[in-house]
Amino acid sequence: MKKIHQLTKLFFLIALSSIHISCSSSNEGGDSPTPTPTPTPTPVVKNEVDFWLTKGNQTSLLQKQTGILAFGTGVNIYPSIEVNEAQTYQTVDGFGFTLTGGSAQVINQLAAQKKKDLLQELFGSGDTSVGLSYLRISIGASDLNATPFTYDDMPTGQTDVNLTNFSLTPDMGDVIPLLKEILAINPNIKIMGSPWSAPVWMKDNNNFMGGSLQPQYYEAYAQYFVKYIQKMKDEGIVIDAITPQNEPLHGGNNPSMVMTALQQADFIKNNLGPAFKTANIATKIITYDHNCDNPQYPITILKDAAAYPFVTGSAFHLYGGDISALSTVHNAYPDKDVYFTEQYTSSTGSFDGDLRWQVKNVIIGSMRNWSKNALQWNLANDGSFGPHTDGGCTVCKGAVTVSGTESVVRNVGYYIAAHASKFIPAGSVRISSNIIGNLHNVAFKTPAGKKVLLVVNDGDAAALFNIKYKGKWITTSLEAGAVGTYTW
């Protein structure tokens, strides 16, 4: 007890001595006011994730958000989309549209500076550009040309088996000059060609609409493709891939042509593939190019042992069936690629409905089902949804509407594509991310190492959620129908 008492006394003396020293120090030179304590600075939280938003009600259109998103570990009750770059899938070739003859025509009508600005916005890589990286074009006319044509049209009753009359002249006024301007902006843009019809003299009904390619003209038609690719190359335009026929099971369009799976397999293995090989053409042959309701069509071709080596992959549209058809074909032939090559937005559709449906199915859906690309239909049209052929699509709405020489209106298709194309360049690799509730999403790692997550809220209510990466997360939200692209 005595020892404890001595220790207490010692502590008291030390404390008293400390107070005395402190007082002496503060009173040096006379009385002074009590010092003001220095405030502890609030730590500055730096933004780590950029967030671009489009709302279904159009109050935000591909708008970069100003809020701070920083990764942390604060626990909350919200569900998490976890991004895992260790799990990789396909490499992306690009996002874009079809540059139809009609869209080239209306874009070329713009005043020089307006056209230059639009092309830079669509195909450039600057801050104000959306970086479209893939184009599909028609080999000959599509239904969104003013009139139907091929590159070897002959007077009724005449044929041209040696293709001496073959010429790109019908596209030299609009499509080819515009492609050259686009290539000057992005020399690496990939271009796919698809025919709507063979020359009518090769067909069994001698008509632009419907009918089928006659077997005696299979070899001439294979050489038609060879000439097309070679002459486009002479113009400085490299065709990365072709499909033998756009929508081969739909003969009611103008132009159009029916080609069954067995016919296409025959044409590829006996004519088109060997013709490409002989001419040393590296252009990819992509089969099918029609709806997701018939995955058996490309499977029929791929299971043909003689056709198989010539085919790079299969292409799909989504006017019928389910986007999972791409995985059905991929899983059957995992060493062959799949592509998504067309989906239109209609003049009768709503911005909100088209935005959420297409981002969910065409962009996210195709990417989560192994697609190398995601293309919408028409790039541009006029205010009357033209030009189009007699019998062609009258309600197909372009990504932009061009009126006169100065007016450009950005439509829903523009924002659907831009939410991917602006942030996911060619060469990006899809990485793992989980779907939670109505928050459909897909993630990528870009060639520069950035991570990109595209999310659409397909539900009827706003959703709060986390984006989790490497054990940390940010918390964010999307209104019903809204689309967000997150990059870090």
Short mmCIF file of C-alpha atoms in Angstrom, two decimals:
data_model
loop_
_atom_site.label_atom_id
_atom_site.label_comp_id
_atom_site.label_asym_id
_atom_site.label_seq_id
_atom_site.Cartn_x
_atom_site.Cartn_y
_atom_site.Cartn_z
CA MET A 1 0.00 0.00 0.00
CA LYS A 2 2.87 2.31 0.82
CA LYS A 3 4.42 1.56 -2.61
CA ILE A 4 1.19 2.53 -4.40
CA HIS A 5 0.98 5.76 -2.41
CA GLN A 6 4.55 6.67 -3.41
CA LEU A 7 3.80 6.03 -7.12
CA THR A 8 0.68 8.21 -6.98
CA LYS A 9 2.70 11.03 -5.39
CA LEU A 10 5.38 10.70 -8.09
CA PHE A 11 2.80 10.94 -10.92
CA PHE A 12 1.26 14.01 -9.28
CA LEU A 13 4.66 15.78 -9.06
CA ILE A 14 5.43 14.98 -12.75
CA ALA A 15 2.04 16.32 -13.85
CA LEU A 16 2.45 19.50 -11.73
CA SER A 17 5.92 20.03 -13.21
CA SER A 18 4.50 19.65 -16.75
CA ILE A 19 1.80 22.24 -16.08
CA HIS A 20 4.34 24.68 -14.67
CA ILE A 21 6.61 24.32 -17.75
CA SER A 22 3.67 24.79 -20.06
CA CYS A 23 2.50 27.93 -18.26
CA SER A 24 5.99 29.39 -18.15
CA SER A 25 6.36 28.81 -21.87
CA SER A 26 3.02 30.40 -22.76
CA ASN A 27 3.68 33.48 -20.64
CA GLU A 28 7.10 34.29 -22.00
CA GLY A 29 7.23 37.94 -22.95
CA GLY A 30 3.99 38.68 -21.14
CA ASP A 31 0.35 37.56 -21.43
CA SER A 32 -0.90 36.25 -24.81
CA PRO A 33 -4.23 34.90 -26.02
CA THR A 34 -4.92 31.16 -25.96
CA PRO A 35 -3.73 29.73 -29.32
CA THR A 36 -6.42 28.70 -31.83
CA PRO A 37 -6.22 24.99 -32.64
CA THR A 38 -5.36 24.23 -36.30
CA PRO A 39 -8.32 22.50 -37.99
CA THR A 40 -7.68 19.05 -39.45
CA PRO A 41 -8.06 19.30 -43.27
CA THR A 42 -10.88 17.25 -44.83
CA PRO A 43 -9.29 14.61 -47.05
CA VAL A 44 -9.89 15.27 -50.76
CA VAL A 45 -11.68 12.35 -52.43
CA LYS A 46 -10.66 12.02 -56.06
CA ASN A 47 -13.04 10.68 -58.69
CA GLU A 48 -11.95 7.23 -59.86
CA VAL A 49 -14.84 6.22 -62.12
CA ASP A 50 -16.25 8.27 -65.01
CA PHE A 51 -19.98 7.83 -65.56
CA TRP A 52 -21.90 8.69 -68.74
CA LEU A 53 -25.70 8.67 -68.60
CA THR A 54 -28.66 8.56 -70.99
CA LYS A 55 -32.19 8.62 -69.56
CA GLY A 56 -35.27 7.28 -71.28
CA ASN A 57 -37.01 10.66 -70.88
CA GLN A 58 -34.08 12.32 -72.74
CA THR A 59 -33.24 14.74 -69.91
CA SER A 60 -29.70 13.32 -70.07
CA LEU A 61 -28.22 12.26 -73.40
CA LEU A 62 -24.78 10.63 -73.23
CA GLN A 63 -23.94 13.16 -70.54
CA LYS A 64 -20.86 12.84 -68.35
CA GLN A 65 -21.90 13.00 -64.69
CA THR A 66 -20.17 15.34 -62.24
CA GLY A 67 -20.57 13.34 -59.02
CA ILE A 68 -17.51 11.73 -57.42
CA LEU A 69 -17.28 7.94 -57.62
CA ALA A 70 -14.37 6.53 -55.61
CA PHE A 71 -13.70 2.90 -54.69
CA GLY A 72 -14.04 2.03 -51.03
CA THR A 73 -15.03 -0.74 -48.63
CA GLY A 74 -17.92 0.81 -46.72
CA VAL A 75 -20.54 -1.88 -46.23
CA ASN A 76 -24.06 -1.31 -47.58
CA ILE A 77 -27.15 -3.34 -48.36
CA TYR A 78 -27.14 -2.82 -52.14
CA PRO A 79 -26.54 -5.64 -54.64
CA SER A 80 -23.21 -5.68 -56.48
CA ILE A 81 -22.17 -6.08 -60.09
CA GLU A 82 -18.72 -7.62 -59.75
CA VAL A 83 -16.27 -7.06 -62.60
CA ASN A 84 -13.54 -9.68 -62.92
CA GLU A 85 -10.85 -9.15 -65.56
CA ALA A 86 -9.29 -12.54 -64.89
CA GLN A 87 -12.18 -14.17 -66.77
CA THR A 88 -12.01 -13.24 -70.48
CA TYR A 89 -14.18 -13.96 -73.51
CA GLN A 90 -14.15 -12.68 -77.12
CA THR A 91 -12.18 -9.80 -78.61
CA VAL A 92 -14.37 -7.07 -80.07
CA ASP A 93 -14.13 -5.91 -83.71
CA GLY A 94 -16.36 -2.86 -83.27
CA PHE A 95 -19.73 -1.14 -83.04
CA GLY A 96 -21.62 0.75 -85.73
CA PHE A 97 -24.26 0.82 -88.44
CA THR A 98 -24.89 0.06 -92.09
CA LEU A 99 -23.81 2.87 -94.36
CA THR A 100 -26.63 2.40 -96.85
CA GLY A 101 -26.65 4.12 -100.22
CA GLY A 102 -29.47 6.30 -98.95
CA SER A 103 -27.57 7.34 -95.83
CA ALA A 104 -24.50 8.22 -97.92
CA GLN A 105 -26.73 10.27 -100.21
CA VAL A 106 -28.23 12.40 -97.43
CA ILE A 107 -24.93 12.88 -95.59
CA ASN A 108 -23.31 14.03 -98.83
CA GLN A 109 -26.02 16.70 -99.18
CA LEU A 110 -24.77 18.50 -96.08
CA ALA A 111 -22.75 21.69 -96.41
CA ALA A 112 -19.01 20.93 -96.46
CA GLN A 113 -18.22 22.06 -92.89
CA LYS A 114 -21.38 20.49 -91.45
CA LYS A 115 -20.54 17.19 -93.12
CA LYS A 116 -16.93 17.33 -91.94
CA ASP A 117 -18.06 17.98 -88.36
CA LEU A 118 -20.61 15.14 -88.46
CA LEU A 119 -18.12 12.60 -89.81
CA GLN A 120 -15.57 13.63 -87.17
CA GLU A 121 -18.23 13.26 -84.48
CA LEU A 122 -19.31 9.83 -85.73
CA PHE A 123 -15.96 8.27 -86.59
CA GLY A 124 -13.29 10.32 -84.79
CA SER A 125 -11.58 9.58 -81.49
CA GLY A 126 -11.75 13.01 -79.84
CA ASP A 127 -13.67 13.99 -76.70
CA THR A 128 -16.74 15.02 -78.72
CA SER A 129 -16.68 11.93 -80.97
CA VAL A 130 -18.50 8.63 -80.50
CA GLY A 131 -15.89 6.48 -82.25
CA LEU A 132 -17.96 4.21 -84.51
CA SER A 133 -15.56 1.43 -85.48
CA TYR A 134 -17.47 -0.93 -87.77
CA LEU A 135 -19.57 -0.37 -90.91
CA ARG A 136 -21.67 -2.70 -92.98
CA ILE A 137 -22.33 -1.76 -96.61
CA SER A 138 -24.50 -3.30 -99.29
CA ILE A 139 -22.88 -5.05 -102.26
CA GLY A 140 -25.07 -3.39 -104.86
CA ALA A 141 -28.26 -1.75 -103.63
CA SER A 142 -30.11 -2.42 -100.40
CA ASP A 143 -33.75 -1.48 -99.88
CA LEU A 144 -32.48 1.82 -98.45
CA ASN A 145 -31.17 2.96 -101.80
CA ALA A 146 -33.36 5.14 -104.01
CA THR A 147 -33.52 2.36 -106.64
CA PRO A 148 -32.38 -1.28 -106.88
CA PHE A 149 -29.21 -2.16 -108.82
CA THR A 150 -26.25 -4.52 -108.92
CA TYR A 151 -22.77 -3.98 -110.33
CA ASP A 152 -23.52 -6.02 -113.45
CA ASP A 153 -27.03 -5.20 -114.65
CA MET A 154 -27.85 -6.28 -118.22
CA PRO A 155 -30.74 -5.64 -120.60
CA THR A 156 -33.54 -8.20 -120.27
CA GLY A 157 -32.60 -11.46 -121.93
CA GLN A 158 -28.84 -10.82 -121.87
CA THR A 159 -26.21 -12.38 -119.60
CA ASP A 160 -22.61 -11.51 -118.74
CA VAL A 161 -21.02 -14.71 -117.45
CA ASN A 162 -17.49 -13.27 -117.81
CA LEU A 163 -18.52 -10.11 -115.92
CA THR A 164 -17.07 -7.82 -118.57
CA ASN A 165 -19.76 -5.29 -117.69
CA PHE A 166 -18.94 -5.31 -113.94
CA SER A 167 -18.59 -1.76 -112.55
CA LEU A 168 -18.76 0.05 -109.21
CA THR A 169 -20.17 3.11 -111.03
CA PRO A 170 -23.54 3.07 -109.17
CA ASP A 171 -21.69 3.67 -105.88
CA MET A 172 -19.09 6.12 -107.20
CA GLY A 173 -21.34 9.10 -106.57
CA ASP A 174 -22.10 8.66 -102.86
CA VAL A 175 -20.98 5.52 -101.00
CA ILE A 176 -17.38 5.21 -102.19
CA PRO A 177 -16.42 8.92 -101.82
CA LEU A 178 -17.97 8.97 -98.34
CA LEU A 179 -16.14 5.78 -97.33
CA LYS A 180 -12.87 7.43 -98.36
CA GLU A 181 -13.64 10.42 -96.12
CA ILE A 182 -14.46 8.07 -93.23
CA LEU A 183 -11.25 6.08 -93.77
CA ALA A 184 -9.27 9.32 -93.66
CA ILE A 185 -10.65 9.81 -90.13
CA ASN A 186 -10.35 6.18 -89.01
CA PRO A 187 -8.13 4.10 -91.32
CA ASN A 188 -8.72 1.02 -89.12
CA ILE A 189 -12.51 0.93 -89.36
CA LYS A 190 -13.74 -2.54 -90.33
CA ILE A 191 -16.12 -2.89 -93.28
CA MET A 192 -18.46 -5.79 -94.01
CA GLY A 193 -20.21 -6.17 -97.37
CA SER A 194 -23.58 -7.92 -97.85
CA PRO A 195 -25.57 -8.31 -101.09
CA TRP A 196 -29.33 -7.97 -101.17
CA SER A 197 -29.52 -9.62 -104.60
CA ALA A 198 -27.37 -11.13 -107.31
CA PRO A 199 -27.69 -9.58 -110.80
CA VAL A 200 -31.19 -10.49 -111.98
CA TRP A 201 -29.90 -12.40 -115.02
CA MET A 202 -28.38 -14.92 -112.60
CA LYS A 203 -31.72 -15.51 -110.82
CA ASP A 204 -34.48 -17.97 -111.57
CA ASN A 205 -37.20 -15.26 -111.58
CA ASN A 206 -35.23 -12.54 -113.43
CA ASN A 207 -36.40 -10.04 -110.81
CA PHE A 208 -34.79 -7.91 -108.07
CA MET A 209 -37.32 -9.25 -105.54
CA GLY A 210 -37.11 -12.84 -104.35
CA GLY A 211 -36.06 -15.72 -106.56
CA SER A 212 -32.89 -17.79 -106.16
CA LEU A 213 -29.44 -17.95 -107.71
CA GLN A 214 -29.37 -20.47 -110.56
CA PRO A 215 -26.70 -23.16 -110.06
CA GLN A 216 -25.18 -22.54 -113.49
CA TYR A 217 -24.25 -19.04 -112.31
CA TYR A 218 -22.66 -20.05 -108.98
CA GLU A 219 -19.16 -19.68 -110.41
CA ALA A 220 -19.94 -16.35 -112.07
CA TYR A 221 -21.40 -15.07 -108.79
CA ALA A 222 -18.29 -16.17 -106.88
CA GLN A 223 -16.21 -14.13 -109.34
CA TYR A 224 -18.64 -11.23 -108.80
CA PHE A 225 -17.53 -11.17 -105.15
CA VAL A 226 -13.87 -11.44 -106.14
CA LYS A 227 -14.19 -8.48 -108.55
CA TYR A 228 -16.05 -6.45 -105.93
CA ILE A 229 -13.35 -6.94 -103.29
CA GLN A 230 -10.53 -6.27 -105.76
CA LYS A 231 -12.10 -3.13 -107.22
CA MET A 232 -12.93 -1.75 -103.76
CA LYS A 233 -9.31 -2.35 -102.80
CA ASP A 234 -8.28 -0.39 -105.91
CA GLU A 235 -10.30 2.49 -104.41
CA GLY A 236 -8.39 2.15 -101.13
CA ILE A 237 -11.28 0.37 -99.38
CA VAL A 238 -10.49 -2.98 -97.73
CA ILE A 239 -13.49 -5.26 -97.24
CA ASP A 240 -12.81 -7.16 -94.01
CA ALA A 241 -15.73 -9.59 -94.37
CA ILE A 242 -18.67 -10.47 -96.60
CA THR A 243 -21.86 -12.46 -96.16
CA PRO A 244 -23.08 -14.37 -99.23
CA GLN A 245 -26.63 -13.05 -98.80
CA ASN A 246 -28.47 -10.60 -96.57
CA GLU A 247 -31.53 -12.22 -94.98
CA PRO A 248 -31.46 -15.31 -97.21
CA LEU A 249 -34.84 -16.55 -95.97
CA HIS A 250 -36.71 -13.29 -96.74
CA GLY A 251 -37.64 -12.91 -100.39
CA GLY A 252 -40.20 -10.14 -100.02
CA ASN A 253 -37.87 -7.13 -99.89
CA ASN A 254 -36.76 -4.99 -102.83
CA PRO A 255 -34.11 -6.12 -103.57
CA SER A 256 -33.86 -9.61 -102.04
CA MET A 257 -32.88 -13.19 -102.86
CA VAL A 258 -33.65 -16.54 -101.25
CA MET A 259 -30.77 -18.90 -100.46
CA THR A 260 -31.32 -22.00 -98.35
CA ALA A 261 -28.66 -23.33 -95.98
CA LEU A 262 -27.85 -26.22 -98.32
CA GLN A 263 -27.59 -23.83 -101.28
CA GLN A 264 -25.29 -21.52 -99.32
CA ALA A 265 -23.11 -24.42 -98.19
CA ASP A 266 -22.86 -25.60 -101.80
CA PHE A 267 -21.99 -22.10 -103.04
CA ILE A 268 -19.34 -21.56 -100.33
CA LYS A 269 -17.56 -24.92 -100.59
CA ASN A 270 -17.60 -25.31 -104.38
CA ASN A 271 -17.38 -21.72 -105.62
CA LEU A 272 -16.94 -18.79 -103.26
CA GLY A 273 -14.32 -20.31 -100.95
CA PRO A 274 -12.15 -21.73 -103.73
CA ALA A 275 -12.48 -18.48 -105.74
CA PHE A 276 -11.19 -16.48 -102.74
CA LYS A 277 -8.36 -18.95 -102.24
CA THR A 278 -7.30 -18.81 -105.90
CA ALA A 279 -7.37 -15.00 -105.92
CA ASN A 280 -5.48 -14.80 -102.58
CA ILE A 281 -8.35 -12.89 -100.98
CA ALA A 282 -8.21 -12.72 -97.17
CA THR A 283 -11.74 -11.30 -96.76
CA LYS A 284 -13.71 -13.34 -94.22
CA ILE A 285 -16.77 -15.33 -95.32
CA ILE A 286 -19.54 -14.96 -92.74
CA THR A 287 -22.55 -17.20 -93.22
CA TYR A 288 -26.31 -16.72 -92.62
CA ASP A 289 -26.89 -12.97 -91.83
CA HIS A 290 -30.49 -13.43 -90.70
CA ASN A 291 -32.68 -13.84 -87.62
CA CYS A 292 -31.94 -15.56 -84.32
CA ASP A 293 -34.94 -17.86 -84.77
CA ASN A 294 -33.00 -20.25 -87.03
CA PRO A 295 -29.57 -21.12 -85.59
CA GLN A 296 -29.84 -24.40 -87.49
CA TYR A 297 -29.10 -22.53 -90.75
CA PRO A 298 -25.47 -21.64 -89.88
CA ILE A 299 -25.02 -24.96 -88.06
CA THR A 300 -26.02 -26.78 -91.25
CA ILE A 301 -23.27 -24.96 -93.13
CA LEU A 302 -20.63 -25.36 -90.42
CA LYS A 303 -21.24 -29.10 -90.14
CA ASP A 304 -20.47 -29.45 -93.86
CA ALA A 305 -16.83 -30.58 -93.73
CA ALA A 306 -16.05 -29.07 -97.15
CA ALA A 307 -17.63 -25.67 -96.41
CA TYR A 308 -16.30 -25.43 -92.85
CA PRO A 309 -12.69 -24.36 -93.62
CA PHE A 310 -13.83 -21.41 -95.73
CA VAL A 311 -16.21 -19.97 -93.10
CA THR A 312 -14.98 -17.56 -90.40
CA GLY A 313 -18.30 -17.28 -88.58
CA SER A 314 -22.04 -16.62 -88.63
CA ALA A 315 -24.05 -13.38 -88.55
CA PHE A 316 -27.40 -12.65 -86.95
CA HIS A 317 -30.32 -10.18 -86.86
CA LEU A 318 -32.98 -10.08 -84.12
CA TYR A 319 -36.32 -9.53 -85.86
CA GLY A 320 -37.18 -13.04 -84.65
CA GLY A 321 -35.87 -15.47 -82.04
CA ASP A 322 -33.70 -14.84 -79.00
CA ILE A 323 -30.20 -13.38 -78.81
CA SER A 324 -29.02 -16.56 -77.06
CA ALA A 325 -28.99 -18.20 -80.53
CA LEU A 326 -25.50 -16.72 -80.95
CA SER A 327 -24.31 -18.81 -78.00
CA THR A 328 -26.08 -21.87 -79.41
CA VAL A 329 -23.97 -21.61 -82.56
CA HIS A 330 -20.83 -20.57 -80.67
CA ASN A 331 -21.14 -23.55 -78.31
CA ALA A 332 -21.61 -25.93 -81.24
CA TYR A 333 -18.55 -24.51 -83.05
CA PRO A 334 -16.49 -22.53 -80.51
CA ASP A 335 -13.62 -21.96 -82.95
CA LYS A 336 -15.93 -20.05 -85.32
CA ASP A 337 -16.92 -16.44 -84.58
CA VAL A 338 -20.41 -14.97 -84.31
CA TYR A 339 -21.47 -11.48 -85.38
CA PHE A 340 -24.50 -9.24 -84.91
CA THR A 341 -25.08 -7.34 -88.14
CA GLU A 342 -28.48 -5.61 -88.16
CA GLN A 343 -31.35 -4.29 -86.04
CA TYR A 344 -33.45 -1.27 -86.94
CA THR A 345 -35.22 1.34 -84.85
CA SER A 346 -38.65 2.26 -86.17
CA SER A 347 -40.23 5.64 -86.84
CA THR A 348 -43.16 4.35 -84.76
CA GLY A 349 -41.02 3.37 -81.75
CA SER A 350 -40.43 5.36 -78.55
CA PHE A 351 -37.04 6.68 -77.43
CA ASP A 352 -37.40 5.03 -74.02
CA GLY A 353 -38.58 1.67 -75.36
CA ASP A 354 -35.98 1.44 -78.11
CA LEU A 355 -33.14 2.58 -75.84
CA ARG A 356 -33.67 -0.03 -73.16
CA TRP A 357 -34.60 -2.90 -75.53
CA GLN A 358 -31.72 -2.41 -77.94
CA VAL A 359 -29.06 -1.77 -75.31
CA LYS A 360 -30.25 -4.88 -73.43
CA ASN A 361 -30.50 -7.17 -76.47
CA VAL A 362 -28.44 -5.79 -79.36
CA ILE A 363 -25.47 -4.36 -77.45
CA ILE A 364 -25.29 -6.17 -74.11
CA GLY A 365 -27.09 -9.30 -75.34
CA SER A 366 -24.94 -9.86 -78.40
CA MET A 367 -21.74 -9.19 -76.47
CA ARG A 368 -22.69 -11.60 -73.66
CA ASN A 369 -23.36 -14.20 -76.36
CA TRP A 370 -19.89 -14.04 -77.93
CA SER A 371 -20.49 -11.55 -80.76
CA LYS A 372 -17.48 -9.85 -82.33
CA ASN A 373 -19.52 -6.76 -83.20
CA ALA A 374 -22.90 -5.09 -82.67
CA LEU A 375 -24.38 -3.20 -85.61
CA GLN A 376 -27.63 -1.36 -85.94
CA TRP A 377 -29.27 -0.77 -89.30
CA ASN A 378 -29.29 2.56 -91.11
CA LEU A 379 -26.77 5.31 -90.31
CA ALA A 380 -28.79 8.24 -91.72
CA ASN A 381 -32.01 9.14 -93.48
CA ASP A 382 -34.04 12.19 -94.43
CA GLY A 383 -37.11 13.51 -92.61
CA SER A 384 -39.38 11.12 -94.53
CA PHE A 385 -37.31 8.03 -93.63
CA GLY A 386 -35.93 7.85 -97.15
CA PRO A 387 -34.42 7.27 -99.56
CA HIS A 388 -35.72 3.73 -100.03
CA THR A 389 -36.70 1.52 -102.95
CA ASP A 390 -40.28 0.93 -104.02
CA GLY A 391 -41.15 -1.83 -101.58
CA GLY A 392 -38.23 -1.09 -99.25
CA CYS A 393 -38.48 -0.13 -95.59
CA THR A 394 -40.60 3.00 -95.03
CA VAL A 395 -40.23 3.19 -91.23
CA CYS A 396 -36.51 2.50 -90.73
CA LYS A 397 -35.09 5.37 -88.69
CA GLY A 398 -31.42 6.28 -89.03
CA ALA A 399 -29.01 7.05 -86.23
CA VAL A 400 -29.25 10.63 -87.48
CA THR A 401 -31.88 12.47 -89.51
CA VAL A 402 -30.41 14.84 -92.09
CA SER A 403 -32.59 17.60 -93.53
CA GLY A 404 -31.25 20.01 -96.13
CA THR A 405 -27.67 21.22 -95.92
CA GLU A 406 -27.40 22.13 -92.23
CA SER A 407 -29.79 20.12 -90.04
CA VAL A 408 -28.64 16.96 -88.21
CA VAL A 409 -30.86 15.38 -85.53
CA ARG A 410 -29.46 12.60 -83.36
CA ASN A 411 -31.96 9.79 -82.86
CA VAL A 412 -32.15 6.96 -80.34
CA GLY A 413 -29.91 4.68 -82.44
CA TYR A 414 -27.07 7.18 -82.12
CA TYR A 415 -27.14 6.93 -78.31
CA ILE A 416 -27.59 3.14 -78.31
CA ALA A 417 -24.36 2.73 -80.30
CA ALA A 418 -22.45 5.58 -78.67
CA HIS A 419 -22.77 4.13 -75.17
CA ALA A 420 -20.57 1.29 -76.45
CA SER A 421 -18.55 2.68 -79.37
CA LYS A 422 -17.26 5.76 -77.54
CA PHE A 423 -15.70 3.70 -74.76
CA ILE A 424 -15.04 0.22 -76.18
CA PRO A 425 -12.58 0.44 -79.09
CA ALA A 426 -11.75 -2.41 -81.44
CA GLY A 427 -9.42 -4.85 -79.74
CA SER A 428 -11.17 -4.62 -76.38
CA VAL A 429 -11.80 -7.93 -74.63
CA ARG A 430 -15.02 -8.83 -72.87
CA ILE A 431 -14.47 -9.69 -69.21
CA SER A 432 -16.73 -11.19 -66.56
CA SER A 433 -19.60 -9.34 -64.87
CA ASN A 434 -22.73 -10.72 -63.22
CA ILE A 435 -26.32 -9.68 -63.95
CA ILE A 436 -28.35 -8.66 -60.89
CA GLY A 437 -32.13 -8.30 -61.13
CA ASN A 438 -33.05 -5.95 -63.97
CA LEU A 439 -29.54 -4.50 -64.25
CA HIS A 440 -28.34 -6.04 -67.50
CA ASN A 441 -24.68 -5.32 -68.13
CA VAL A 442 -21.48 -6.25 -69.92
CA ALA A 443 -17.85 -5.42 -69.10
CA PHE A 444 -14.67 -4.98 -71.13
CA LYS A 445 -10.98 -4.30 -70.81
CA THR A 446 -9.69 -1.94 -73.51
CA PRO A 447 -6.30 -2.25 -75.25
CA ALA A 448 -5.15 0.64 -73.03
CA GLY A 449 -6.11 -1.31 -69.91
CA LYS A 450 -9.23 0.66 -68.96
CA LYS A 451 -12.24 -1.16 -67.62
CA VAL A 452 -15.67 -0.36 -69.12
CA LEU A 453 -19.04 -1.44 -67.72
CA LEU A 454 -22.25 -0.81 -69.68
CA VAL A 455 -25.46 -1.12 -67.66
CA VAL A 456 -29.16 -0.69 -68.49
CA ASN A 457 -31.90 -0.67 -65.86
CA ASP A 458 -34.62 -2.69 -67.56
CA GLY A 459 -36.87 -2.49 -64.51
CA ASP A 460 -39.75 -0.19 -63.61
CA ALA A 461 -38.08 1.50 -60.62
CA ALA A 462 -34.81 3.25 -59.89
CA ALA A 463 -32.04 0.95 -58.69
CA LEU A 464 -29.15 1.57 -56.28
CA PHE A 465 -26.24 -0.82 -56.73
CA ASN A 466 -22.52 -1.32 -56.29
CA ILE A 467 -19.87 -1.83 -58.94
CA LYS A 468 -17.29 -4.08 -57.32
CA TYR A 469 -13.73 -4.48 -58.61
CA LYS A 470 -10.75 -6.09 -56.87
CA GLY A 471 -12.38 -6.14 -53.44
CA LYS A 472 -13.56 -2.51 -53.44
CA TRP A 473 -16.70 -0.89 -54.78
CA ILE A 474 -18.51 2.27 -55.72
CA THR A 475 -22.21 2.88 -55.18
CA THR A 476 -24.31 4.36 -57.98
CA SER A 477 -27.87 4.39 -59.27
CA LEU A 478 -29.86 4.31 -62.51
CA GLU A 479 -33.44 5.38 -63.08
CA ALA A 480 -35.82 2.93 -64.75
CA GLY A 481 -34.93 2.67 -68.43
CA ALA A 482 -31.64 4.55 -68.03
CA VAL A 483 -28.32 3.50 -69.53
CA GLY A 484 -24.95 4.12 -67.89
CA THR A 485 -21.42 3.53 -69.11
CA TYR A 486 -18.80 3.46 -66.34
CA THR A 487 -15.05 3.61 -67.04
CA TRP A 488 -12.00 3.37 -64.76
#
